[in-house]
Amino acid sequence: GNSVTQMEGPVTLSEEAFLTINCTYTATGYPSLFWYVQYPGEGLQLLLKATKADDKGSNKGFEATYRKETTSFHLEKGSVQVSDSAVYFCALVKNRDDKIIFGKGTRLHILP
Amino acid sequence: GAVVSQHPSRVICKSGTSVKIECRSLDFQATTMFWYRQFPKQSLMLMATSNEGSKATYEQGVEKDKFLINHASLTLSTLTVTSAHPEDSSFYICSARVGSSYNSPLHFGNGTRLTVT
């Protein structure tokens, strides 16, 4: 079945460090891929998305590229801030399927 | 942008009572809404898909009679936890898709922290 695997956290970095959160997926066909972010005590917010191979989603300094050959959608940011501390979820949705499938989430702590 | 409002944000109830959680789409119509439960260590579990004007579709292992879902209008879905027990204590989150395309992003409510004593 379809699934999303992302690196286990927590991930702890110093401010201005480079961030990578790995995400790989298993799915038939051509799913659309998403990153969502959850700040403490809140629901999830869409961070970025990509709908086809080689697409790059970007927002708030974060980027992720849809890599069909490696079935990956790694999240990157060049210089993190304390305000980026949150839980990040990688997700996919298949063609003509209502359900969105989430990874288990990666908690990110940024130290000042 | 699209806003999903969830109420209440926190609720404490006694064991054996029922609790209703509301999820509203404020500036768009949502024919489909999704209810999630978030466990410690943050993993999200899809509980059910709520369809306006028809019965909800529950995921395997979710008790339909315990978690009643009603989607009576295009802007409101409700989740009622019936005869709540301490093990039902959790963070419940609703979401809705803006637009009819399968890959339209989900918009989430801010969640409801349920504590059953």
mmCIF file of C-alpha atoms in Angstrom:
data_model
loop_
_atom_site.group_PDB
_atom_site.id
_atom_site.type_symbol
_atom_site.label_atom_id
_atom_site.label_comp_id
_atom_site.label_asym_id
_atom_site.label_seq_id
_atom_site.Cartn_x
_atom_site.Cartn_y
_atom_site.Cartn_z
ATOM 1 C CA GLY A 1 0.000 0.000 0.000
ATOM 2 C CA ASN A 2 0.899 3.655 -0.079
ATOM 3 C CA SER A 3 3.104 4.971 2.677
ATOM 4 C CA VAL A 4 5.352 7.806 3.731
ATOM 5 C CA THR A 5 8.530 7.385 5.750
ATOM 6 C CA GLN A 6 10.295 10.312 7.309
ATOM 7 C CA MET A 7 13.272 10.562 9.568
ATOM 8 C CA GLU A 8 12.651 10.152 13.236
ATOM 9 C CA GLY A 9 13.268 13.062 15.465
ATOM 10 C CA PRO A 10 13.682 15.020 17.419
ATOM 11 C CA VAL A 11 16.108 16.989 15.337
ATOM 12 C CA THR A 12 17.997 19.654 17.275
ATOM 13 C CA LEU A 13 19.948 22.369 15.478
ATOM 14 C CA SER A 14 21.458 25.708 16.289
ATOM 15 C CA GLU A 15 20.033 28.854 14.751
ATOM 16 C CA GLU A 16 21.299 29.519 11.197
ATOM 17 C CA ALA A 17 22.194 25.862 10.651
ATOM 18 C CA PHE A 18 21.267 24.009 7.465
ATOM 19 C CA LEU A 19 18.243 21.753 7.757
ATOM 20 C CA THR A 20 17.362 18.542 5.943
ATOM 21 C CA ILE A 21 14.435 16.358 6.908
ATOM 22 C CA ASN A 22 14.313 13.212 4.818
ATOM 23 C CA CYS A 23 11.081 11.875 3.370
ATOM 24 C CA THR A 24 10.593 8.893 1.093
ATOM 25 C CA TYR A 25 7.372 7.439 -0.178
ATOM 26 C CA THR A 26 5.881 4.284 -1.587
ATOM 27 C CA ALA A 27 3.035 4.644 -4.028
ATOM 28 C CA THR A 28 1.910 3.436 -7.397
ATOM 29 C CA GLY A 29 1.388 5.988 -10.094
ATOM 30 C CA TYR A 30 2.140 9.649 -9.601
ATOM 31 C CA PRO A 31 1.109 10.975 -6.210
ATOM 32 C CA SER A 32 1.145 14.601 -5.177
ATOM 33 C CA LEU A 33 3.487 15.365 -2.291
ATOM 34 C CA PHE A 34 3.186 17.825 0.580
ATOM 35 C CA TRP A 35 4.968 19.131 3.627
ATOM 36 C CA TYR A 36 2.823 20.328 6.507
ATOM 37 C CA VAL A 37 4.016 22.080 9.660
ATOM 38 C CA GLN A 38 2.428 21.982 13.108
ATOM 39 C CA TYR A 39 3.363 24.655 15.627
ATOM 40 C CA PRO A 40 2.836 23.898 19.338
ATOM 41 C CA GLY A 41 -0.806 23.628 20.315
ATOM 42 C CA GLU A 42 -2.099 24.153 16.802
ATOM 43 C CA GLY A 43 -3.399 22.220 13.830
ATOM 44 C CA LEU A 44 -1.373 21.603 10.708
ATOM 45 C CA GLN A 45 -0.590 24.163 8.031
ATOM 46 C CA LEU A 46 0.469 23.515 4.475
ATOM 47 C CA LEU A 47 4.105 24.470 4.045
ATOM 48 C CA LEU A 48 4.670 23.501 0.403
ATOM 49 C CA LYS A 49 3.639 21.017 -2.219
ATOM 50 C CA ALA A 50 4.693 19.452 -5.536
ATOM 51 C CA THR A 51 2.387 17.687 -7.918
ATOM 52 C CA LYS A 52 4.703 16.103 -10.484
ATOM 53 C CA ALA A 53 8.207 14.778 -10.872
ATOM 54 C CA ASP A 54 11.000 17.372 -10.689
ATOM 55 C CA ASP A 55 8.656 20.023 -9.321
ATOM 56 C CA LYS A 56 10.153 22.106 -6.530
ATOM 57 C CA GLY A 57 7.872 23.418 -3.816
ATOM 58 C CA SER A 58 9.071 26.378 -1.787
ATOM 59 C CA ASN A 59 7.774 28.619 0.975
ATOM 60 C CA LYS A 60 9.246 30.644 3.861
ATOM 61 C CA GLY A 61 12.776 29.636 2.858
ATOM 62 C CA PHE A 62 11.929 25.929 2.829
ATOM 63 C CA GLU A 63 12.283 23.854 -0.326
ATOM 64 C CA ALA A 64 11.571 20.296 -1.404
ATOM 65 C CA THR A 65 12.008 18.664 -4.803
ATOM 66 C CA TYR A 66 9.848 15.789 -6.050
ATOM 67 C CA ARG A 67 12.331 13.082 -7.031
ATOM 68 C CA LYS A 68 10.600 10.252 -8.833
ATOM 69 C CA GLU A 69 13.781 8.245 -9.341
ATOM 70 C CA THR A 70 14.510 8.079 -5.625
ATOM 71 C CA THR A 71 10.865 8.389 -4.477
ATOM 72 C CA SER A 72 11.893 11.202 -2.188
ATOM 73 C CA PHE A 73 10.715 14.655 -1.159
ATOM 74 C CA HIS A 74 13.323 15.890 1.321
ATOM 75 C CA LEU A 75 12.691 19.187 3.090
ATOM 76 C CA GLU A 76 15.554 21.686 3.227
ATOM 77 C CA LYS A 77 16.227 25.143 4.580
ATOM 78 C CA GLY A 78 19.490 26.984 4.335
ATOM 79 C CA SER A 79 19.365 28.861 7.641
ATOM 80 C CA VAL A 80 16.872 27.902 10.310
ATOM 81 C CA GLN A 81 15.414 30.204 12.939
ATOM 82 C CA VAL A 82 14.106 29.565 16.439
ATOM 83 C CA SER A 83 10.619 30.221 15.085
ATOM 84 C CA ASP A 84 10.964 27.175 12.811
ATOM 85 C CA SER A 85 10.701 24.901 15.846
ATOM 86 C CA ALA A 86 7.687 22.716 15.111
ATOM 87 C CA VAL A 87 6.660 19.274 13.935
ATOM 88 C CA TYR A 88 6.957 18.660 10.187
ATOM 89 C CA PHE A 89 4.856 16.108 8.341
ATOM 90 C CA CYS A 90 5.511 14.722 4.906
ATOM 91 C CA ALA A 91 2.376 13.541 3.099
ATOM 92 C CA LEU A 92 1.083 12.198 -0.178
ATOM 93 C CA VAL A 93 -2.203 11.843 -1.977
ATOM 94 C CA LYS A 94 -2.752 9.559 -4.895
ATOM 95 C CA ASN A 95 -4.627 10.325 -8.041
ATOM 96 C CA ARG A 96 -8.386 10.219 -7.593
ATOM 97 C CA ASP A 97 -8.037 9.298 -3.957
ATOM 98 C CA ASP A 98 -9.482 11.394 -1.200
ATOM 99 C CA LYS A 99 -7.179 10.201 1.540
ATOM 100 C CA ILE A 100 -4.006 11.984 2.342
ATOM 101 C CA ILE A 101 -1.359 9.778 3.908
ATOM 102 C CA PHE A 102 0.964 11.313 6.482
ATOM 103 C CA GLY A 103 4.348 10.318 7.738
ATOM 104 C CA LYS A 104 4.836 10.095 11.478
ATOM 105 C CA GLY A 105 6.170 13.600 11.778
ATOM 106 C CA THR A 106 9.593 14.964 12.708
ATOM 107 C CA ARG A 107 9.951 17.292 15.670
ATOM 108 C CA LEU A 108 12.442 20.082 15.084
ATOM 109 C CA HIS A 109 14.065 22.083 17.894
ATOM 110 C CA ILE A 110 16.093 25.154 17.019
ATOM 111 C CA LEU A 111 18.371 26.490 19.728
ATOM 112 C CA PRO A 112 19.190 30.210 19.900
ATOM 113 C CA GLY B 1 -6.980 32.205 2.686
ATOM 114 C CA ALA B 2 -9.258 29.335 3.537
ATOM 115 C CA VAL B 3 -9.974 28.954 7.234
ATOM 116 C CA VAL B 4 -11.194 25.958 9.150
ATOM 117 C CA SER B 5 -12.477 26.740 12.619
ATOM 118 C CA GLN B 6 -12.640 24.026 15.255
ATOM 119 C CA HIS B 7 -14.409 24.378 18.587
ATOM 120 C CA PRO B 8 -13.817 23.922 21.445
ATOM 121 C CA SER B 9 -10.049 24.086 21.644
ATOM 122 C CA ARG B 10 -10.014 22.313 24.988
ATOM 123 C CA VAL B 11 -12.602 20.270 26.814
ATOM 124 C CA ILE B 12 -12.556 18.285 30.023
ATOM 125 C CA CYS B 13 -15.369 15.852 30.671
ATOM 126 C CA LYS B 14 -16.226 13.104 33.063
ATOM 127 C CA SER B 15 -16.075 9.472 32.113
ATOM 128 C CA GLY B 16 -19.350 8.281 30.622
ATOM 129 C CA THR B 17 -20.448 11.630 29.224
ATOM 130 C CA SER B 18 -20.524 12.699 25.575
ATOM 131 C CA VAL B 19 -18.605 15.513 23.960
ATOM 132 C CA LYS B 20 -19.301 17.258 20.671
ATOM 133 C CA ILE B 21 -16.568 18.882 18.596
ATOM 134 C CA GLU B 22 -17.466 21.235 15.765
ATOM 135 C CA CYS B 23 -15.527 21.879 12.588
ATOM 136 C CA ARG B 24 -16.546 24.757 10.332
ATOM 137 C CA SER B 25 -15.260 25.943 7.006
ATOM 138 C CA LEU B 26 -15.507 29.710 7.314
ATOM 139 C CA ASP B 27 -15.076 31.010 3.792
ATOM 140 C CA PHE B 28 -15.554 28.020 1.566
ATOM 141 C CA GLN B 29 -17.843 25.052 1.143
ATOM 142 C CA ALA B 30 -16.510 21.661 2.082
ATOM 143 C CA THR B 31 -18.314 18.614 0.773
ATOM 144 C CA THR B 32 -15.707 16.445 2.446
ATOM 145 C CA MET B 33 -14.037 16.869 5.805
ATOM 146 C CA PHE B 34 -11.576 14.595 7.541
ATOM 147 C CA TRP B 35 -11.217 13.812 11.221
ATOM 148 C CA TYR B 36 -7.860 12.874 12.679
ATOM 149 C CA ARG B 37 -6.675 11.803 16.070
ATOM 150 C CA GLN B 38 -3.180 12.721 17.102
ATOM 151 C CA PHE B 39 -1.357 10.474 19.510
ATOM 152 C CA PRO B 40 1.621 11.198 21.748
ATOM 153 C CA LYS B 41 4.797 11.450 19.697
ATOM 154 C CA GLN B 42 2.696 13.284 17.167
ATOM 155 C CA SER B 43 1.536 10.577 14.766
ATOM 156 C CA LEU B 44 -1.746 11.331 13.030
ATOM 157 C CA MET B 45 -4.446 8.741 12.547
ATOM 158 C CA LEU B 46 -7.243 9.302 10.070
ATOM 159 C CA MET B 47 -10.439 8.349 11.855
ATOM 160 C CA ALA B 48 -13.079 9.033 9.249
ATOM 161 C CA THR B 49 -14.050 10.932 6.147
ATOM 162 C CA SER B 50 -17.139 13.058 6.595
ATOM 163 C CA ASN B 51 -19.332 13.557 3.532
ATOM 164 C CA GLU B 52 -22.007 16.246 3.386
ATOM 165 C CA GLY B 53 -25.457 14.728 3.242
ATOM 166 C CA SER B 54 -24.356 11.124 3.562
ATOM 167 C CA LYS B 55 -22.840 8.736 6.031
ATOM 168 C CA ALA B 56 -19.251 9.101 7.087
ATOM 169 C CA THR B 57 -16.661 6.588 5.997
ATOM 170 C CA TYR B 58 -14.750 5.213 8.956
ATOM 171 C CA GLU B 59 -11.264 3.799 8.916
ATOM 172 C CA GLN B 60 -10.668 0.265 10.017
ATOM 173 C CA GLY B 61 -10.632 -0.086 13.773
ATOM 174 C CA VAL B 62 -12.575 3.121 14.484
ATOM 175 C CA GLU B 63 -15.857 2.495 16.288
ATOM 176 C CA LYS B 64 -18.718 4.123 14.435
ATOM 177 C CA ASP B 65 -21.023 4.086 17.430
ATOM 178 C CA LYS B 66 -18.476 5.704 19.653
ATOM 179 C CA PHE B 67 -17.307 8.433 17.307
ATOM 180 C CA LEU B 68 -20.449 9.821 15.702
ATOM 181 C CA ILE B 69 -19.892 12.088 12.729
ATOM 182 C CA ASN B 70 -22.508 14.348 11.240
ATOM 183 C CA HIS B 71 -21.987 16.555 8.195
ATOM 184 C CA ALA B 72 -25.325 18.276 7.866
ATOM 185 C CA SER B 73 -24.225 21.265 5.813
ATOM 186 C CA LEU B 74 -21.473 22.302 3.447
ATOM 187 C CA THR B 75 -19.760 24.265 6.188
ATOM 188 C CA LEU B 76 -20.174 22.167 9.318
ATOM 189 C CA SER B 77 -19.105 18.719 10.433
ATOM 190 C CA THR B 78 -19.361 17.490 14.007
ATOM 191 C CA LEU B 79 -17.630 14.682 15.866
ATOM 192 C CA THR B 80 -19.346 13.397 18.991
ATOM 193 C CA VAL B 81 -17.386 11.186 21.332
ATOM 194 C CA THR B 82 -20.062 9.162 23.078
ATOM 195 C CA SER B 83 -19.665 7.636 26.529
ATOM 196 C CA ALA B 84 -16.140 8.958 26.726
ATOM 197 C CA HIS B 85 -13.492 7.111 28.693
ATOM 198 C CA PRO B 86 -10.004 8.145 29.758
ATOM 199 C CA GLU B 87 -8.469 6.257 26.838
ATOM 200 C CA ASP B 88 -10.336 8.609 24.492
ATOM 201 C CA SER B 89 -8.281 11.496 25.823
ATOM 202 C CA SER B 90 -6.391 12.833 22.841
ATOM 203 C CA PHE B 91 -5.959 15.694 20.387
ATOM 204 C CA TYR B 92 -8.600 15.640 17.655
ATOM 205 C CA ILE B 93 -8.100 17.608 14.454
ATOM 206 C CA CYS B 94 -10.451 18.219 11.556
ATOM 207 C CA SER B 95 -9.538 19.254 8.058
ATOM 208 C CA ALA B 96 -11.174 20.126 4.775
ATOM 209 C CA ARG B 97 -10.030 20.329 1.204
ATOM 210 C CA VAL B 98 -10.505 23.582 -0.666
ATOM 211 C CA GLY B 99 -11.455 22.815 -4.228
ATOM 212 C CA SER B 100 -12.555 19.584 -5.809
ATOM 213 C CA SER B 101 -9.196 18.380 -7.060
ATOM 214 C CA TYR B 102 -7.707 15.376 -5.271
ATOM 215 C CA ASN B 103 -4.418 17.218 -4.816
ATOM 216 C CA SER B 104 -5.838 20.426 -3.421
ATOM 217 C CA PRO B 105 -4.179 20.956 -0.032
ATOM 218 C CA LEU B 106 -5.978 20.280 3.195
ATOM 219 C CA HIS B 107 -6.736 23.108 5.589
ATOM 220 C CA PHE B 108 -6.768 22.139 9.237
ATOM 221 C CA GLY B 109 -8.546 23.349 12.313
ATOM 222 C CA ASN B 110 -6.470 24.139 15.379
ATOM 223 C CA GLY B 111 -7.501 20.949 17.084
ATOM 224 C CA THR B 112 -9.404 20.020 20.243
ATOM 225 C CA ARG B 113 -7.626 18.699 23.303
ATOM 226 C CA LEU B 114 -10.019 16.269 24.978
ATOM 227 C CA THR B 115 -9.342 15.136 28.531
ATOM 228 C CA VAL B 116 -11.627 12.545 30.059
ATOM 229 C CA THR B 117 -11.386 12.241 33.823
#
